[in-house]
C-alpha cells in the first residue's frame, strides 16, 4: 500500500485543504485508488482553532477493472453552523457506479 498526503493553506482566503490518497493495494484487495479531501475555513488564524469551520468532505474510491463496482463517490457540504462553529446542517451526496 502506498499513501500520499498533502496539506494546503491559502493565505488569501484563509481556507485549507487536506488530501490523502491510497494506491498500490495488495492483489487480494479490489481497489485501485482511494482518496479523501477535507476543506476547512481556518479564518486566517492558524493558532486559534475555535473559529475554524469545516466546509466539505469528498471521498472517491476506484475499483479494479472487472470488479462489479466501478467507483464510489461521496460529498458532504456543510450548510449550517451552531454558535461554536459546530456543524448543524449539511447536504450529502453518494453515488455508486457499477461496471
Short mmCIF file of N, CA and C in Angstrom, two decimals:
data_model
loop_
_atom_site.label_atom_id
_atom_site.label_comp_id
_atom_site.label_asym_id
_atom_site.label_seq_id
_atom_site.Cartn_x
_atom_site.Cartn_y
_atom_site.Cartn_z
N UNK A 1 0.85 -1.18 0.00
CA UNK A 1 0.00 0.00 0.00
C UNK A 1 0.89 1.24 0.00
N UNK A 2 0.55 2.18 -0.85
CA UNK A 2 1.24 3.47 -0.89
C UNK A 2 0.25 4.57 -0.54
N UNK A 3 0.73 5.56 0.18
CA UNK A 3 -0.13 6.66 0.63
C UNK A 3 0.54 7.98 0.27
N UNK A 4 -0.28 8.91 -0.20
CA UNK A 4 0.18 10.27 -0.48
C UNK A 4 -0.71 11.21 0.33
N UNK A 5 -0.10 12.12 1.08
CA UNK A 5 -0.84 13.08 1.90
C UNK A 5 -0.35 14.48 1.58
N UNK A 6 -1.26 15.44 1.65
CA UNK A 6 -0.87 16.83 1.40
C UNK A 6 -1.79 17.75 2.20
N UNK A 7 -1.23 18.86 2.65
CA UNK A 7 -1.99 19.88 3.35
C UNK A 7 -1.67 21.21 2.69
N UNK A 8 -2.71 21.89 2.24
CA UNK A 8 -2.55 23.18 1.56
C UNK A 8 -3.28 24.25 2.35
N UNK A 9 -2.68 25.42 2.45
CA UNK A 9 -3.32 26.55 3.10
C UNK A 9 -3.20 27.75 2.17
N UNK A 10 -4.33 28.42 1.92
CA UNK A 10 -4.36 29.60 1.07
C UNK A 10 -4.47 30.83 1.97
N UNK A 11 -3.39 31.57 2.10
CA UNK A 11 -3.39 32.74 2.98
C UNK A 11 -4.25 33.88 2.46
N UNK A 12 -4.63 33.83 1.19
CA UNK A 12 -5.50 34.87 0.62
C UNK A 12 -6.96 34.66 1.02
N UNK A 13 -7.37 33.40 1.19
CA UNK A 13 -8.77 33.09 1.53
C UNK A 13 -8.95 32.60 2.96
N UNK A 14 -7.88 32.12 3.58
CA UNK A 14 -7.98 31.54 4.92
C UNK A 14 -8.46 30.10 4.90
N UNK A 15 -8.58 29.52 3.70
CA UNK A 15 -9.07 28.15 3.57
C UNK A 15 -7.92 27.16 3.49
N UNK A 16 -8.17 25.96 3.99
CA UNK A 16 -7.18 24.89 3.95
C UNK A 16 -7.81 23.65 3.32
N UNK A 17 -6.94 22.81 2.77
CA UNK A 17 -7.39 21.55 2.16
C UNK A 17 -6.42 20.46 2.58
N UNK A 18 -6.96 19.39 3.14
CA UNK A 18 -6.15 18.21 3.47
C UNK A 18 -6.57 17.11 2.52
N UNK A 19 -5.59 16.44 1.94
CA UNK A 19 -5.84 15.43 0.92
C UNK A 19 -5.03 14.19 1.26
N UNK A 20 -5.68 13.03 1.16
CA UNK A 20 -5.00 11.76 1.37
C UNK A 20 -5.44 10.78 0.30
N UNK A 21 -4.48 10.18 -0.38
CA UNK A 21 -4.77 9.19 -1.43
C UNK A 21 -4.01 7.91 -1.13
N UNK A 22 -4.70 6.80 -1.28
CA UNK A 22 -4.09 5.49 -1.08
C UNK A 22 -4.15 4.75 -2.42
N UNK A 23 -3.04 4.14 -2.80
CA UNK A 23 -2.97 3.41 -4.07
C UNK A 23 -1.97 2.27 -3.93
N UNK A 24 -1.84 1.46 -4.95
CA UNK A 24 -0.99 0.27 -4.96
C UNK A 24 -1.37 -0.69 -3.82
N UNK A 25 -2.59 -1.18 -3.89
CA UNK A 25 -3.11 -2.11 -2.90
C UNK A 25 -2.62 -3.53 -3.17
N UNK A 26 -2.62 -4.40 -2.16
CA UNK A 26 -2.32 -5.82 -2.41
C UNK A 26 -3.32 -6.42 -3.40
N UNK A 27 -2.91 -7.45 -4.12
CA UNK A 27 -3.73 -8.05 -5.17
C UNK A 27 -5.09 -8.53 -4.69
N UNK A 28 -5.20 -9.02 -3.46
CA UNK A 28 -6.47 -9.55 -2.98
C UNK A 28 -7.50 -8.45 -2.68
N UNK A 29 -7.08 -7.21 -2.66
CA UNK A 29 -7.99 -6.09 -2.43
C UNK A 29 -8.38 -5.51 -3.78
N UNK A 30 -9.67 -5.36 -4.02
CA UNK A 30 -10.19 -4.96 -5.34
C UNK A 30 -10.18 -3.44 -5.56
N UNK A 31 -9.24 -2.74 -4.94
CA UNK A 31 -9.17 -1.29 -5.09
C UNK A 31 -7.96 -0.88 -5.92
N UNK A 32 -8.15 0.19 -6.71
CA UNK A 32 -7.04 0.82 -7.42
C UNK A 32 -6.62 2.11 -6.74
N UNK A 33 -7.61 2.83 -6.18
CA UNK A 33 -7.35 4.18 -5.68
C UNK A 33 -8.43 4.53 -4.66
N UNK A 34 -8.03 5.16 -3.57
CA UNK A 34 -8.98 5.59 -2.55
C UNK A 34 -8.50 6.93 -2.01
N UNK A 35 -9.34 7.96 -2.07
CA UNK A 35 -8.90 9.28 -1.63
C UNK A 35 -9.98 9.99 -0.83
N UNK A 36 -9.51 10.89 0.03
CA UNK A 36 -10.39 11.73 0.82
C UNK A 36 -9.82 13.14 0.83
N UNK A 37 -10.71 14.13 0.68
CA UNK A 37 -10.31 15.54 0.73
C UNK A 37 -11.20 16.25 1.74
N UNK A 38 -10.59 16.99 2.64
CA UNK A 38 -11.32 17.76 3.65
C UNK A 38 -10.96 19.22 3.46
N UNK A 39 -11.99 20.06 3.37
CA UNK A 39 -11.77 21.51 3.23
C UNK A 39 -12.32 22.21 4.47
N UNK A 40 -11.57 23.23 4.92
CA UNK A 40 -11.97 23.97 6.11
C UNK A 40 -11.62 25.44 5.95
N UNK A 41 -12.43 26.28 6.57
CA UNK A 41 -12.15 27.71 6.66
C UNK A 41 -11.45 27.93 8.00
N UNK A 42 -10.17 28.29 7.97
CA UNK A 42 -9.41 28.50 9.19
C UNK A 42 -9.45 29.95 9.65
N UNK A 43 -10.19 30.78 8.94
CA UNK A 43 -10.46 32.17 9.33
C UNK A 43 -9.18 32.98 9.56
N UNK A 44 -8.14 32.70 8.78
CA UNK A 44 -6.87 33.44 8.81
C UNK A 44 -6.13 33.35 10.15
N UNK A 45 -6.59 32.50 11.05
CA UNK A 45 -5.95 32.39 12.37
C UNK A 45 -5.53 30.95 12.59
N UNK A 46 -4.32 30.62 12.20
CA UNK A 46 -3.85 29.24 12.32
C UNK A 46 -3.64 28.83 13.78
N UNK A 47 -3.41 29.78 14.66
CA UNK A 47 -3.18 29.45 16.07
C UNK A 47 -4.48 29.20 16.83
N UNK A 48 -5.58 29.78 16.37
CA UNK A 48 -6.86 29.70 17.09
C UNK A 48 -7.79 28.73 16.37
N UNK A 49 -8.00 27.57 16.94
CA UNK A 49 -8.87 26.57 16.31
C UNK A 49 -10.34 26.78 16.64
N UNK A 50 -10.67 27.70 17.56
CA UNK A 50 -12.07 27.87 17.96
C UNK A 50 -12.91 28.55 16.88
N UNK A 51 -12.27 29.21 15.92
CA UNK A 51 -13.04 29.88 14.86
C UNK A 51 -13.00 29.12 13.53
N UNK A 52 -12.46 27.91 13.53
CA UNK A 52 -12.38 27.10 12.31
C UNK A 52 -13.74 26.51 11.96
N UNK A 53 -14.00 26.38 10.65
CA UNK A 53 -15.26 25.79 10.18
C UNK A 53 -14.97 24.73 9.13
N UNK A 54 -15.53 23.56 9.33
CA UNK A 54 -15.48 22.53 8.31
C UNK A 54 -16.34 22.98 7.14
N UNK A 55 -15.82 22.90 5.92
CA UNK A 55 -16.58 23.29 4.73
C UNK A 55 -17.13 22.09 3.98
N UNK A 56 -16.28 21.08 3.74
CA UNK A 56 -16.74 19.93 2.95
C UNK A 56 -15.80 18.74 3.12
N UNK A 57 -16.35 17.58 2.78
CA UNK A 57 -15.58 16.33 2.73
C UNK A 57 -15.94 15.64 1.42
N UNK A 58 -14.93 15.19 0.69
CA UNK A 58 -15.15 14.48 -0.57
C UNK A 58 -14.37 13.18 -0.51
N UNK A 59 -14.99 12.09 -0.98
CA UNK A 59 -14.34 10.78 -0.97
C UNK A 59 -14.55 10.11 -2.32
N UNK A 60 -13.47 9.53 -2.86
CA UNK A 60 -13.53 8.82 -4.14
C UNK A 60 -12.81 7.50 -4.00
N UNK A 61 -13.46 6.43 -4.45
CA UNK A 61 -12.85 5.10 -4.48
C UNK A 61 -13.01 4.53 -5.87
N UNK A 62 -11.90 4.15 -6.49
CA UNK A 62 -11.92 3.46 -7.79
C UNK A 62 -11.53 2.00 -7.57
N UNK A 63 -12.31 1.11 -8.18
CA UNK A 63 -12.06 -0.32 -8.04
C UNK A 63 -11.33 -0.84 -9.27
N UNK A 64 -10.75 -2.03 -9.13
CA UNK A 64 -10.01 -2.64 -10.23
C UNK A 64 -10.94 -2.97 -11.39
N UNK A 65 -10.44 -2.91 -12.64
CA UNK A 65 -11.24 -3.29 -13.80
C UNK A 65 -11.74 -4.73 -13.65
N UNK A 66 -13.00 -4.94 -14.04
CA UNK A 66 -13.60 -6.26 -13.95
C UNK A 66 -14.35 -6.50 -12.65
N UNK A 67 -14.13 -5.65 -11.64
CA UNK A 67 -14.89 -5.78 -10.40
C UNK A 67 -16.29 -5.24 -10.63
N UNK A 68 -17.29 -5.78 -9.94
CA UNK A 68 -18.68 -5.39 -10.22
C UNK A 68 -18.99 -3.94 -9.86
N UNK A 69 -18.22 -3.33 -8.98
CA UNK A 69 -18.36 -1.90 -8.69
C UNK A 69 -17.21 -1.19 -9.37
N UNK A 70 -17.54 -0.15 -10.13
CA UNK A 70 -16.52 0.63 -10.84
C UNK A 70 -15.91 1.69 -9.93
N UNK A 71 -16.79 2.50 -9.28
CA UNK A 71 -16.30 3.53 -8.37
C UNK A 71 -17.41 3.97 -7.43
N UNK A 72 -16.99 4.62 -6.33
CA UNK A 72 -17.89 5.23 -5.36
C UNK A 72 -17.44 6.67 -5.14
N UNK A 73 -18.40 7.58 -5.10
CA UNK A 73 -18.11 8.98 -4.82
C UNK A 73 -19.05 9.47 -3.73
N UNK A 74 -18.52 10.23 -2.80
CA UNK A 74 -19.34 10.81 -1.75
C UNK A 74 -18.92 12.24 -1.49
N UNK A 75 -19.90 13.09 -1.21
CA UNK A 75 -19.64 14.51 -0.96
C UNK A 75 -20.54 14.98 0.17
N UNK A 76 -19.98 15.70 1.12
CA UNK A 76 -20.75 16.35 2.18
C UNK A 76 -20.35 17.82 2.19
N UNK A 77 -21.34 18.70 2.07
CA UNK A 77 -21.10 20.14 2.11
C UNK A 77 -21.86 20.71 3.30
N UNK A 78 -21.16 21.42 4.15
CA UNK A 78 -21.79 21.99 5.34
C UNK A 78 -22.63 23.20 4.93
N UNK A 79 -23.84 23.26 5.45
CA UNK A 79 -24.76 24.35 5.12
C UNK A 79 -25.07 25.25 6.32
N UNK A 80 -24.93 24.72 7.53
CA UNK A 80 -25.28 25.49 8.73
C UNK A 80 -24.32 25.17 9.88
N UNK A 81 -24.11 26.18 10.72
CA UNK A 81 -23.22 26.05 11.87
C UNK A 81 -23.93 26.54 13.12
N UNK A 82 -23.56 25.97 14.26
CA UNK A 82 -24.05 26.42 15.54
C UNK A 82 -23.19 27.56 16.07
N UNK A 83 -23.47 28.03 17.29
CA UNK A 83 -22.75 29.18 17.84
C UNK A 83 -21.26 28.95 18.04
N UNK A 84 -20.83 27.71 18.19
CA UNK A 84 -19.40 27.41 18.36
C UNK A 84 -18.81 26.77 17.11
N UNK A 85 -19.40 27.08 15.96
CA UNK A 85 -18.97 26.58 14.65
C UNK A 85 -19.14 25.07 14.48
N UNK A 86 -19.93 24.44 15.35
CA UNK A 86 -20.22 23.03 15.15
C UNK A 86 -21.19 22.88 13.98
N UNK A 87 -21.06 21.80 13.26
CA UNK A 87 -21.91 21.55 12.09
C UNK A 87 -23.32 21.21 12.57
N UNK A 88 -24.30 21.96 12.07
CA UNK A 88 -25.70 21.68 12.40
C UNK A 88 -26.53 21.34 11.17
N UNK A 89 -25.93 21.45 9.99
CA UNK A 89 -26.64 21.10 8.76
C UNK A 89 -25.66 20.84 7.64
N UNK A 90 -26.03 19.91 6.77
CA UNK A 90 -25.16 19.57 5.64
C UNK A 90 -25.99 18.90 4.55
N UNK A 91 -25.51 19.00 3.32
CA UNK A 91 -26.09 18.23 2.23
C UNK A 91 -25.12 17.10 1.92
N UNK A 92 -25.68 15.92 1.70
CA UNK A 92 -24.87 14.74 1.43
C UNK A 92 -25.26 14.15 0.10
N UNK A 93 -24.27 13.65 -0.61
CA UNK A 93 -24.49 13.03 -1.91
C UNK A 93 -23.56 11.84 -2.01
N UNK A 94 -24.10 10.70 -2.39
CA UNK A 94 -23.30 9.49 -2.52
C UNK A 94 -23.75 8.76 -3.77
N UNK A 95 -22.79 8.34 -4.60
CA UNK A 95 -23.10 7.58 -5.81
C UNK A 95 -22.20 6.36 -5.90
N UNK A 96 -22.77 5.26 -6.37
CA UNK A 96 -22.02 4.05 -6.65
C UNK A 96 -22.22 3.74 -8.12
N UNK A 97 -21.14 3.54 -8.84
CA UNK A 97 -21.19 3.23 -10.27
C UNK A 97 -20.81 1.77 -10.46
N UNK A 98 -21.68 1.03 -11.13
CA UNK A 98 -21.44 -0.39 -11.36
C UNK A 98 -20.89 -0.61 -12.76
N UNK A 99 -19.92 -1.54 -12.87
CA UNK A 99 -19.26 -1.80 -14.15
C UNK A 99 -20.03 -2.71 -15.06
#
